[in-house]
Every structure is written in C-alpha cells, then in structure tokens.
Backbone as a ProteinNet text record, in pm:
[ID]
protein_1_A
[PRIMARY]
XXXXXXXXXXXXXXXXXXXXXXXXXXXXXXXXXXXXXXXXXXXXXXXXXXXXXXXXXXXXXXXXXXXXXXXXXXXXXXXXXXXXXXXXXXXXXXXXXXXXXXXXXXXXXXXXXXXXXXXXXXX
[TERTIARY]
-1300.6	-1197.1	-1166.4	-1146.1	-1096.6	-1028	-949.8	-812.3	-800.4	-667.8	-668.9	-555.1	-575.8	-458	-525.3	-378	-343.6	-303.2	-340.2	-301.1	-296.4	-231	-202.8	-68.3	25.7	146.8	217.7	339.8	379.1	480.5	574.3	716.4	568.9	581.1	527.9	622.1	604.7	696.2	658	712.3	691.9	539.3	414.1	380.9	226.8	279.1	188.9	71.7	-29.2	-123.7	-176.2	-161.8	-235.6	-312.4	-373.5	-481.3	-466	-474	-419.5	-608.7	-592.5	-679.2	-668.7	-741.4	-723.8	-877.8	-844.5	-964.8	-1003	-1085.1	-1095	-1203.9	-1175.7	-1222.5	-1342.4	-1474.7	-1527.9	-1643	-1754.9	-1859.2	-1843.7	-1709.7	-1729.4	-1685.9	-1652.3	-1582.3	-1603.6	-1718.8	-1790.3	-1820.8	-1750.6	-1759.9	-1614.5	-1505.2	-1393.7	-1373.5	-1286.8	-1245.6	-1138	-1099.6	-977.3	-841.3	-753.7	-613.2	-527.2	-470.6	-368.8	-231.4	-139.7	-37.1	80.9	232.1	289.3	466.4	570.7	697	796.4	873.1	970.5	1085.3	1220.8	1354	1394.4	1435.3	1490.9	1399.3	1282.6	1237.7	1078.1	1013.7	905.9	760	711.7	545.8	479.6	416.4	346.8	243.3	121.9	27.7	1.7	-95.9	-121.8	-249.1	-375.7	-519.5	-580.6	-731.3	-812.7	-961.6	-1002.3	-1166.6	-1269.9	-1375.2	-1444.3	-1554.9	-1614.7	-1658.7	-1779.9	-1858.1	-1963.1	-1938.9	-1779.9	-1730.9	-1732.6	-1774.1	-1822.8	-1716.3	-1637.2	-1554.9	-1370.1	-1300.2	-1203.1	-1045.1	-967	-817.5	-740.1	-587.1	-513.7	-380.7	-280.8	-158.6	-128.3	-48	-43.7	86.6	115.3	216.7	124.3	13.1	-60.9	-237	-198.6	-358.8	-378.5	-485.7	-522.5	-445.2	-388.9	-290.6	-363.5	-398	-420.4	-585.9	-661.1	-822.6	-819	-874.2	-952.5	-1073.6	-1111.9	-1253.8	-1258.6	-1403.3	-1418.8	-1579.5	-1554.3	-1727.2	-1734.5	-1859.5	-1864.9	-1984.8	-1994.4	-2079.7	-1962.5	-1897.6	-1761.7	-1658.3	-1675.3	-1519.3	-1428.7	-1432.9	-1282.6	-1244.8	-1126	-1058.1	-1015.6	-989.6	-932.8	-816.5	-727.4	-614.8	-585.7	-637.3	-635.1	-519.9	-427.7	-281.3	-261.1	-269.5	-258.8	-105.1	-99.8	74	164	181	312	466	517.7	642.2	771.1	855.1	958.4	987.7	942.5	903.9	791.9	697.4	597.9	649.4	775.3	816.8	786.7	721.7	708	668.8	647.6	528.1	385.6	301.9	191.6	104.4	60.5	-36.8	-171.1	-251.3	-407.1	-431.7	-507.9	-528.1	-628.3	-686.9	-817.5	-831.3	-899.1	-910.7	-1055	-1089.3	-1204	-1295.7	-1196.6	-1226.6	-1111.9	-1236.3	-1163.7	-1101.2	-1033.7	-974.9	-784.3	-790.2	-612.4	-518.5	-428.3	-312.1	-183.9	-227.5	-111.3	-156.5	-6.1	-48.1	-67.1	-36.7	-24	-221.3	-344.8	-463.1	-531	-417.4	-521	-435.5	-578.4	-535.5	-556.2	-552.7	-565.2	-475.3	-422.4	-265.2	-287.2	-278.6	-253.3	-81.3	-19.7	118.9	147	99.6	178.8	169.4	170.8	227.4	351.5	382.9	509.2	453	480.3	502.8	643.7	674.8	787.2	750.9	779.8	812.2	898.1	998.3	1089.9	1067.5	1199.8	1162.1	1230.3
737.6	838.2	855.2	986.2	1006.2	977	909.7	883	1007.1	1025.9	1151.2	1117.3	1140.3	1049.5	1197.9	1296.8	1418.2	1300.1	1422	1393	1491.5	1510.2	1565.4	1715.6	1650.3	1747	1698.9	1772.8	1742	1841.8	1805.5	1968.8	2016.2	2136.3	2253.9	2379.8	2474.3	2576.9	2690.3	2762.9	2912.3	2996.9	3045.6	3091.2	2968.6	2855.1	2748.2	2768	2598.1	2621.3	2480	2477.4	2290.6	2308.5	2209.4	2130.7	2013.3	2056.3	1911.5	1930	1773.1	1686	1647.8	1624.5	1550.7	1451.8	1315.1	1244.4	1175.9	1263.3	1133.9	1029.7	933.4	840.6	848.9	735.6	743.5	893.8	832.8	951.5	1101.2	1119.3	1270.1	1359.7	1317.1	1467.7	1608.9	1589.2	1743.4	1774.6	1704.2	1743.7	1843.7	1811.2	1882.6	1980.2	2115.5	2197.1	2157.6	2195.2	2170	2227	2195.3	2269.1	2239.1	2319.7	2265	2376.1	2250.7	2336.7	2297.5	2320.6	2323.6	2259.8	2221.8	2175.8	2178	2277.8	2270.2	2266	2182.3	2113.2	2226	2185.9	2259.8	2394	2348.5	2490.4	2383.9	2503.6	2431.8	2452.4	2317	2350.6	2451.7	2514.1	2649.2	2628.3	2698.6	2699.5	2757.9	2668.6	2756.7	2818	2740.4	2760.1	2681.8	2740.9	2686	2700.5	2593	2601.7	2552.1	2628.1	2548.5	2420.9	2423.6	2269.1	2276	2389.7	2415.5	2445.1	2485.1	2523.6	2697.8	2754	2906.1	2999.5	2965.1	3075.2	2969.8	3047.5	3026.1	3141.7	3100	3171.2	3184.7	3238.6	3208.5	3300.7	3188.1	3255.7	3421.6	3477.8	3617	3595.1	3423.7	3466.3	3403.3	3328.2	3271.2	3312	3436.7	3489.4	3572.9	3556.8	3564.5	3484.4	3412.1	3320.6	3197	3112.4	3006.3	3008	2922.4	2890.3	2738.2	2762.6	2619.1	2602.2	2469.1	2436.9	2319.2	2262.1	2145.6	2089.9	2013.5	1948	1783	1806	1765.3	1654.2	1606.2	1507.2	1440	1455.4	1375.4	1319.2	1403.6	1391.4	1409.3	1507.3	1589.5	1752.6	1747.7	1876.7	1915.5	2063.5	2042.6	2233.1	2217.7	2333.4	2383.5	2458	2513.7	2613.4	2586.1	2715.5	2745.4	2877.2	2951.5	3043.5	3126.6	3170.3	3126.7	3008.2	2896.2	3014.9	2987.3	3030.3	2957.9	2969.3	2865.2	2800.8	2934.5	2939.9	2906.9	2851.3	2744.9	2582.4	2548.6	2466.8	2340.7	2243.6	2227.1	2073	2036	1892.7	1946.7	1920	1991.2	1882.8	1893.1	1807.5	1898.3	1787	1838.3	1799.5	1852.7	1791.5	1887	1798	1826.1	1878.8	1955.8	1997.2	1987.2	1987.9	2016.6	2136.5	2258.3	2416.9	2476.3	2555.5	2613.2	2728.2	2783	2946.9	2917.4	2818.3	2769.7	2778.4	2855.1	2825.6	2716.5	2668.3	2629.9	2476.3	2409	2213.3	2212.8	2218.4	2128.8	2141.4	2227.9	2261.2	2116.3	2076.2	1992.9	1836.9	1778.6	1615.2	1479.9	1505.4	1423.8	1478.4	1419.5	1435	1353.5	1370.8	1282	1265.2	1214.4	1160.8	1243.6	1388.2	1460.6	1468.1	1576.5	1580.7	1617.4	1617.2	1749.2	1799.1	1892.2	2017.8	2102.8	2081.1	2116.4	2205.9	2346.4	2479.7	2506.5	2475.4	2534.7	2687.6	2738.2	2902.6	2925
2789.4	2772.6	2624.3	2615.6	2423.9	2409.1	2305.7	2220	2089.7	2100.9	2024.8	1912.6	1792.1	1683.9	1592.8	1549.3	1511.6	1339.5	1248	1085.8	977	888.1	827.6	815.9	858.1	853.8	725.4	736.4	594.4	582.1	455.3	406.7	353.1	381.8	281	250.3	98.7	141.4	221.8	249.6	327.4	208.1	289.9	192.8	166.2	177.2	116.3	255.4	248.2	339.6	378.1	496.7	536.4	644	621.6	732.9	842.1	954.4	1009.1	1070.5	1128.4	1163.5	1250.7	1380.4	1491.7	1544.1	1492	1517.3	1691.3	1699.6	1841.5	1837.2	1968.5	1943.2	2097	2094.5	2180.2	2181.4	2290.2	2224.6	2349.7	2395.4	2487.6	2407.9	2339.4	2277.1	2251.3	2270.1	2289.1	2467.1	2504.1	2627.1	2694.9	2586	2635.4	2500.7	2571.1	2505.3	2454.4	2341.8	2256.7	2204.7	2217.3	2191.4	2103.7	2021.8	1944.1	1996.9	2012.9	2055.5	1984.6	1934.9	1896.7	1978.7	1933.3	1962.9	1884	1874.1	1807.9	1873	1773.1	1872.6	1888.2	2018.9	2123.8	2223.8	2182.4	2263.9	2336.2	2392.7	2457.8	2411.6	2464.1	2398.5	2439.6	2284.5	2308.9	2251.9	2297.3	2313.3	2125.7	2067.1	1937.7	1903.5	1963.5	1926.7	2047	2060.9	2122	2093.8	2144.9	2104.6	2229.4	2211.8	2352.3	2289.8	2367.1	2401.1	2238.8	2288.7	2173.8	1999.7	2008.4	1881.1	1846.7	1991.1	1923.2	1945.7	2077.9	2097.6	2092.8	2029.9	2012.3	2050.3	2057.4	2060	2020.4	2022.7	1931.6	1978.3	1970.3	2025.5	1931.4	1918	1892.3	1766.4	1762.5	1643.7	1519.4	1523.6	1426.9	1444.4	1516.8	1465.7	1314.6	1296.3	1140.7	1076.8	1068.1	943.5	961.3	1083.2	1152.9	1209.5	1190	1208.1	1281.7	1360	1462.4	1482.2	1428.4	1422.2	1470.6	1512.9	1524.4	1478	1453.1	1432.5	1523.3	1604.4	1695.8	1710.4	1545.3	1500.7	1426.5	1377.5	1319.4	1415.5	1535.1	1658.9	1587.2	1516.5	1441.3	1494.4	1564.5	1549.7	1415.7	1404	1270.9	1316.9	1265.9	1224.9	1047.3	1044.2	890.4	914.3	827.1	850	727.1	692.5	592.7	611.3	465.2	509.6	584.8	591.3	708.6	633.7	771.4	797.1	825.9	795.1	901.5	992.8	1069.5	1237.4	1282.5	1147.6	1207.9	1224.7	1148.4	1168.7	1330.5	1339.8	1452.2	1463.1	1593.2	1570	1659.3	1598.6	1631.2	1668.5	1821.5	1919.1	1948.9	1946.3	1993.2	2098.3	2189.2	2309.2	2370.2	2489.9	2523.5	2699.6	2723	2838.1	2910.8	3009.2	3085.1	3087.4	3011.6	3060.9	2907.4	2877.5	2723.1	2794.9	2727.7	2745.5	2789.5	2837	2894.5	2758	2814.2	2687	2765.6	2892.5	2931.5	2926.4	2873.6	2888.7	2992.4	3125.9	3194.8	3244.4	3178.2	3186.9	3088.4	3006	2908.1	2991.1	2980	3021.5	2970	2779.4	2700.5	2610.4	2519.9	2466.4	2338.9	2171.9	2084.3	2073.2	1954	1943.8	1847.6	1816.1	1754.5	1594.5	1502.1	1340.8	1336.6	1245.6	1172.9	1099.8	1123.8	966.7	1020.3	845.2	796.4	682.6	713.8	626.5	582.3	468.1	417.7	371.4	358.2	307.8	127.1
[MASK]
+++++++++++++++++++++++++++++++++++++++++++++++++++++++++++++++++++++++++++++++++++++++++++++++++++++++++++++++++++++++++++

C-alpha cells in the first residue's frame, strides 16, 4: 500500500508562486490516479487537481485552472502541484491523495490520504 507524505507549503504573498510535493512510498504508485485537494477553516474539502495513472490527462477545479499545474513522475513516486498567481483564497491545507480511477473530484473516490501542507497567502 502507498504512504503518501505532502511537502512544501509555506506564507507566500498574493501574486507569488510554489510547489508542493507529494512523495509516496512503495512501488504502486503508478498504479493509482492522483489528487490534490484542498481545506480551508471552516469550510470543506475541495477538490483542486487531478491526474491519471499514466501522467497524460489531467483536471482542474474552475477556481485554479490556468494558475495551478499537476504533474507527476512516476519513476521518482512524486506528485507534484506547481501554483502560480496564489491568492488569499488559496489559503488552505493542501492533501494529495490517490484513487483507483482518475477523473473523480470527489474524496470520498480517493482511498489513500497524506497528512496535509499549508499554504498561507497573504494579500
């Protein structure tokens, strides 16, 4: 089974641009499609990006398309989230997690879970 350990959040300002990381562990990882989804206090996890198993086709919620890129390389067992122009309202803790079947924006579709980043956008 994968272990999933998310890295690289951080304050950034409004405007700025980061990379998070999600390493897994163990050799399936190219066997599941991939998700990065988002949590901010007081509201509920939303769906942010997705990728399928091969790396070719991907998604993207409708408030971080074009700003936001999801990749993975699948000789490293690295997810990766590249966020460009961050907002406030990207403010969040941001989890990767893995599914059986790419294309789902909904958690309760993915059934591997890391422990989360922050990123923090000031404006």
């Amino acid at each position: 089974q994968v272990q999933l350990v998310e890295s690289g959040g951080g304050l950034v300002q409004a405007g700025d641009s980061l990379k998070l990381s999600c390493a897994a562990s163990g050799r399936t990882f190219s066997t599941y499609a991939m998700g990065w989804f988002r949590q901010a206090p007081g509201k509920e996890r939303e769906f942010v990006a997705g990728i399928s198993k091969g790396g070719i086709i991907a998604n993207y919620a409708d408030s971080v398309r074009g700003r936001f890129t999801i990749s993975r390389d699948n000789i490293e067992n690295t997810l990766y989230l590249q966020m460009n122009s961050l907002k406030p309202e990207d403010t969040a803790i941001y989890y990767c997690a893995a599914a059986d079947y790419s294309g789902s924006v909904h958690p309760g579709d993915y059934t591997l879970w890391g422990q989360g980043t922050l990123v923090t956008v000031s404006s």
